Coordinates of N, CA and C in Angstrom, one line a residue:
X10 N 138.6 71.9 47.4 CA 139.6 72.5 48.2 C 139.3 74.0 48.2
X11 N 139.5 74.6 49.1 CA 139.1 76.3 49.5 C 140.2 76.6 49.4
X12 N 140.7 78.1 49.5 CA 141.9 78.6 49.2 C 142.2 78.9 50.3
X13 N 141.8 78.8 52.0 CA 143.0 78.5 53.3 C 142.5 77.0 53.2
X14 N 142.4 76.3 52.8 CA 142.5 75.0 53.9 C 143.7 74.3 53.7
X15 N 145.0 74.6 52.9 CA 146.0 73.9 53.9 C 146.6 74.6 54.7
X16 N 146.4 75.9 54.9 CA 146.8 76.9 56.0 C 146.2 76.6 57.1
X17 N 145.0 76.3 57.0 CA 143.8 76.4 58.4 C 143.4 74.9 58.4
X18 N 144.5 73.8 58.0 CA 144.9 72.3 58.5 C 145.9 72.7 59.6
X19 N 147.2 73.5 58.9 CA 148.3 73.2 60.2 C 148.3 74.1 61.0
X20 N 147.2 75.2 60.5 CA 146.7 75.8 62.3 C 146.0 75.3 63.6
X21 N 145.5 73.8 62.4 CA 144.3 73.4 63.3 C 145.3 72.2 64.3
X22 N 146.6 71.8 63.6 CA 147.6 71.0 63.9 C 148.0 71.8 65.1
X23 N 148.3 73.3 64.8 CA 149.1 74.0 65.8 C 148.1 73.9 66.6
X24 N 147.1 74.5 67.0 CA 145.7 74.2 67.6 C 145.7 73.0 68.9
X25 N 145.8 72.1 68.0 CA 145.7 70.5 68.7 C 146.9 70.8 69.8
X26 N 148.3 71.1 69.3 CA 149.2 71.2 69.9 C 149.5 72.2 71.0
X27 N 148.2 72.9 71.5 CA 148.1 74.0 72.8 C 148.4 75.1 72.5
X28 N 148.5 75.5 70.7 CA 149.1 77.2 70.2 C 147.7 77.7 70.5
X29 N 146.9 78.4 70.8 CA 146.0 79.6 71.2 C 145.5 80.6 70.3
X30 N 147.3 81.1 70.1 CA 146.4 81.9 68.3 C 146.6 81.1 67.7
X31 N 146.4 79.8 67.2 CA 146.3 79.3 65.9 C 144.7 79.3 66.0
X32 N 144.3 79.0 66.8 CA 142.4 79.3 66.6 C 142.1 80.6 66.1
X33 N 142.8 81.5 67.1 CA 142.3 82.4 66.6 C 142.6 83.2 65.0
X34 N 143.8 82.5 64.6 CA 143.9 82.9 63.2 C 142.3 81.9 61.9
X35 N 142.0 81.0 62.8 CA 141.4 80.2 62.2 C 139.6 80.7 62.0
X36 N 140.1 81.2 63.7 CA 138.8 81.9 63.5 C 138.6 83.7 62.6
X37 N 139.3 84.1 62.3 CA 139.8 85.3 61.5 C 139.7 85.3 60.0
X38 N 139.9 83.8 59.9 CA 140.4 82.9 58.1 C 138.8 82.8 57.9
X39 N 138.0 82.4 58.9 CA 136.6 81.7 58.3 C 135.2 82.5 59.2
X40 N 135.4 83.6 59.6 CA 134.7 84.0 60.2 C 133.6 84.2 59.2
X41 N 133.8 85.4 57.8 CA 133.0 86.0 57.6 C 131.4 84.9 56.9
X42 N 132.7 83.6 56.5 CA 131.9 82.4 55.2 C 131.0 82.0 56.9
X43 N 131.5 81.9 57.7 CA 130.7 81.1 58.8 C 129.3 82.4 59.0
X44 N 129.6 83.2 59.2 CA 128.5 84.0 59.4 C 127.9 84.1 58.3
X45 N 127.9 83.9 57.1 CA 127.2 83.8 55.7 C 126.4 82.9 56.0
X46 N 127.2 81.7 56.4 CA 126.4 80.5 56.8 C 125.7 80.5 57.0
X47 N 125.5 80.9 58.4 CA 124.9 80.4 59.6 C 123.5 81.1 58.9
X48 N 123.5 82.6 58.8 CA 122.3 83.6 58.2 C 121.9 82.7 57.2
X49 N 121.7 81.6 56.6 CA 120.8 80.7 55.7 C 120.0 80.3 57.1
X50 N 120.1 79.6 57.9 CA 119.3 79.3 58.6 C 118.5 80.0 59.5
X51 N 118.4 81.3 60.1 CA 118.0 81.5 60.7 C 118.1 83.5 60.1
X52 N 117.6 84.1 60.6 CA 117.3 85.8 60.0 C 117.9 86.4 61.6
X53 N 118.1 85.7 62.8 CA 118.6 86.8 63.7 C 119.9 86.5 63.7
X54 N 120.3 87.3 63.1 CA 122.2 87.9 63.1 C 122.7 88.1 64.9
X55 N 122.1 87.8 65.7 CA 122.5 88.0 67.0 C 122.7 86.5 67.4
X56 N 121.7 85.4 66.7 CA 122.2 84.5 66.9 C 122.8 83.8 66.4
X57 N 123.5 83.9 64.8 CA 124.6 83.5 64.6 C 125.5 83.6 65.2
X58 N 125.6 85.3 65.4 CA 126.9 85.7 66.4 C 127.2 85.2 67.4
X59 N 126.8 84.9 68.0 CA 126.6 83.8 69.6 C 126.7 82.2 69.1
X60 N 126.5 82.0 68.3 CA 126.4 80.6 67.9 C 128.1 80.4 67.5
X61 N 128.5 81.1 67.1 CA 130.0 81.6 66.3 C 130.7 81.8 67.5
X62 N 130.5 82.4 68.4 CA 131.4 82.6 69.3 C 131.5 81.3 70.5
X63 N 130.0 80.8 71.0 CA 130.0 79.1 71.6 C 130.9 78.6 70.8
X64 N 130.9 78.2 69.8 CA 131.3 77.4 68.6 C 132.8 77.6 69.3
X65 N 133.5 78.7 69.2 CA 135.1 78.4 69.2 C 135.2 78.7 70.4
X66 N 134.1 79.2 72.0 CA 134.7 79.0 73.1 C 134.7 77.2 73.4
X67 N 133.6 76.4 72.7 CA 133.2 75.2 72.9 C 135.0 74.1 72.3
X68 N 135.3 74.7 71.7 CA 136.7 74.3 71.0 C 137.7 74.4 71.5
X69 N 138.0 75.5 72.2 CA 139.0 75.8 73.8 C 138.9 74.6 74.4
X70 N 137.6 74.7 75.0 CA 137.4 74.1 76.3 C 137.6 72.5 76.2
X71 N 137.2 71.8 74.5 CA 137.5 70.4 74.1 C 139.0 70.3 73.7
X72 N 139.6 71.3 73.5 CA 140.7 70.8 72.7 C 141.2 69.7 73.2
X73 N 141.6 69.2 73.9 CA 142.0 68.2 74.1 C 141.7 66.7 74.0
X74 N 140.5 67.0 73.2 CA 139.6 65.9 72.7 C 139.7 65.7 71.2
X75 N 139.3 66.8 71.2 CA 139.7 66.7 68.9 C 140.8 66.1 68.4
X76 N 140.2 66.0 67.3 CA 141.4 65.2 66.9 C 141.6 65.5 65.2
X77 N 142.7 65.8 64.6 CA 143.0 66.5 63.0 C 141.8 66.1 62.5
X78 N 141.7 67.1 61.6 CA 141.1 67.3 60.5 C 141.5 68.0 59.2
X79 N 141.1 67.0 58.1 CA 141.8 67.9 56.5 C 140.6 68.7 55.8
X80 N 139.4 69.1 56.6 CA 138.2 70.0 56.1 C 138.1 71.1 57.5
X81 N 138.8 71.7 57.7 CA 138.1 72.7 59.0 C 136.9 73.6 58.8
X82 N 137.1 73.8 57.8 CA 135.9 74.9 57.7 C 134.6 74.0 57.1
X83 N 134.8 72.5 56.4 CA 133.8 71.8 56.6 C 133.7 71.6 58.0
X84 N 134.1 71.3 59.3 CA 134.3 70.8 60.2 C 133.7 71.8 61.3
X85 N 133.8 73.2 60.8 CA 133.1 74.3 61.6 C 131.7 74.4 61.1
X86 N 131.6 74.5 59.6 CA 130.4 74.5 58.9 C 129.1 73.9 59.5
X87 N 129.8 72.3 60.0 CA 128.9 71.1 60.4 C 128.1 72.0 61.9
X88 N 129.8 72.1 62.5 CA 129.6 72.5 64.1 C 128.4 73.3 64.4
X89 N 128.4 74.5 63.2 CA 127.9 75.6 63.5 C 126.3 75.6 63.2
X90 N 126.0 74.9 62.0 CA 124.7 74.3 61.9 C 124.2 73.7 63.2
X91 N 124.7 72.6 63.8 CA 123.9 71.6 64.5 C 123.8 73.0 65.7
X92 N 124.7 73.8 66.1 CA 124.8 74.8 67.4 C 123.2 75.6 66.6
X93 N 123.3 76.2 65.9 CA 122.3 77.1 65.4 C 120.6 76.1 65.6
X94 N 120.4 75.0 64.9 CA 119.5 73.7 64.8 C 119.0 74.1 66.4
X95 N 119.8 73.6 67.1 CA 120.0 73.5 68.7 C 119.2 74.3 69.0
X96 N 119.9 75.6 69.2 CA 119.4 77.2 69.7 C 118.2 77.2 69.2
X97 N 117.5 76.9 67.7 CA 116.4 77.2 67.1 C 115.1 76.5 67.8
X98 N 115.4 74.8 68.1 CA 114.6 74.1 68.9 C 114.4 74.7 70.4
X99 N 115.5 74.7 71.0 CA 115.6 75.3 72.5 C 114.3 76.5 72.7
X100 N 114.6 77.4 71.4 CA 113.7 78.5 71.7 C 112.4 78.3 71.5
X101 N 112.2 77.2 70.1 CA 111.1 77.2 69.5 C 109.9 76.8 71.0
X102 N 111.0 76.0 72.2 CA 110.0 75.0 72.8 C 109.8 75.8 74.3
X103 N 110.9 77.1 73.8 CA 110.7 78.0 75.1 C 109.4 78.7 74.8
X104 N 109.4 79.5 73.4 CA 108.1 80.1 72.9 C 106.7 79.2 73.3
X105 N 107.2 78.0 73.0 CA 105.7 77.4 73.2 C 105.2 76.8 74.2
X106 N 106.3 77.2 75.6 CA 105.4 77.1 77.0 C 105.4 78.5 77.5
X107 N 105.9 79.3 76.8 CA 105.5 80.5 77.2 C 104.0 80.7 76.3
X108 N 104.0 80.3 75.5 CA 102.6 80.4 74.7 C 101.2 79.3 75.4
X109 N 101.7 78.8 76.3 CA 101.0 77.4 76.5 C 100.9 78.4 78.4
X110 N 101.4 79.1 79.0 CA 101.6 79.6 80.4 C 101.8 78.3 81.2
X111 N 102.9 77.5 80.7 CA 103.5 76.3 81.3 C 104.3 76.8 82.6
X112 N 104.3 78.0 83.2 CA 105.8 78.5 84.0 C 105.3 79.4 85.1

């Protein structure tokens, strides 16, 4: 157990329920551990930040699809990995037709 996660359960409750700032308290609660995160995987801090920000515009736009959770910041942790993973392949395979003059 982390020290918000039963706070940043019933925001994610309020969340579900069409509250607006409950994300954004959520996102305020776990920002800095997410961006610690993310910077394990990858060294450009521009693209965590971007990955961090998809991440909770990508959450907007599903809400109405999610469904509770009693781990959020496991739950963003997961998110934010596979988004970073993503971005890292996407580029790796952009570099290598630009290295290959595929374009």
């Amino acid at each position: 157990m982390y020290p918000n996660q039963d706070k940043d359960v019933l925001l994610w409750k309020d969340f579900l329920e069409g509250n607006q700032s409950a994300l954004s308290k959520i996102y305020l609660n776990n920002v800095n551990d997410l961006f610690a995160f993310g910077c394990k995987f990858t060294v450009d801090k521009s693209l965590v930040k971007d990955c961090i920000q998809e991440l909770f515009i990508s959450l907007i736009q599903s809400s109405t699809k999610l469904s509770e959770t009693v781990n959020v910041k496991g739950y963003l942790f997961i998110a934010l990995k596979r988004r970073i993973i993503r971005e890292l392949v996407r580029s790796s395979k952009f570099e290598e037709v630009l290295e290959r003059g595929d374009y």
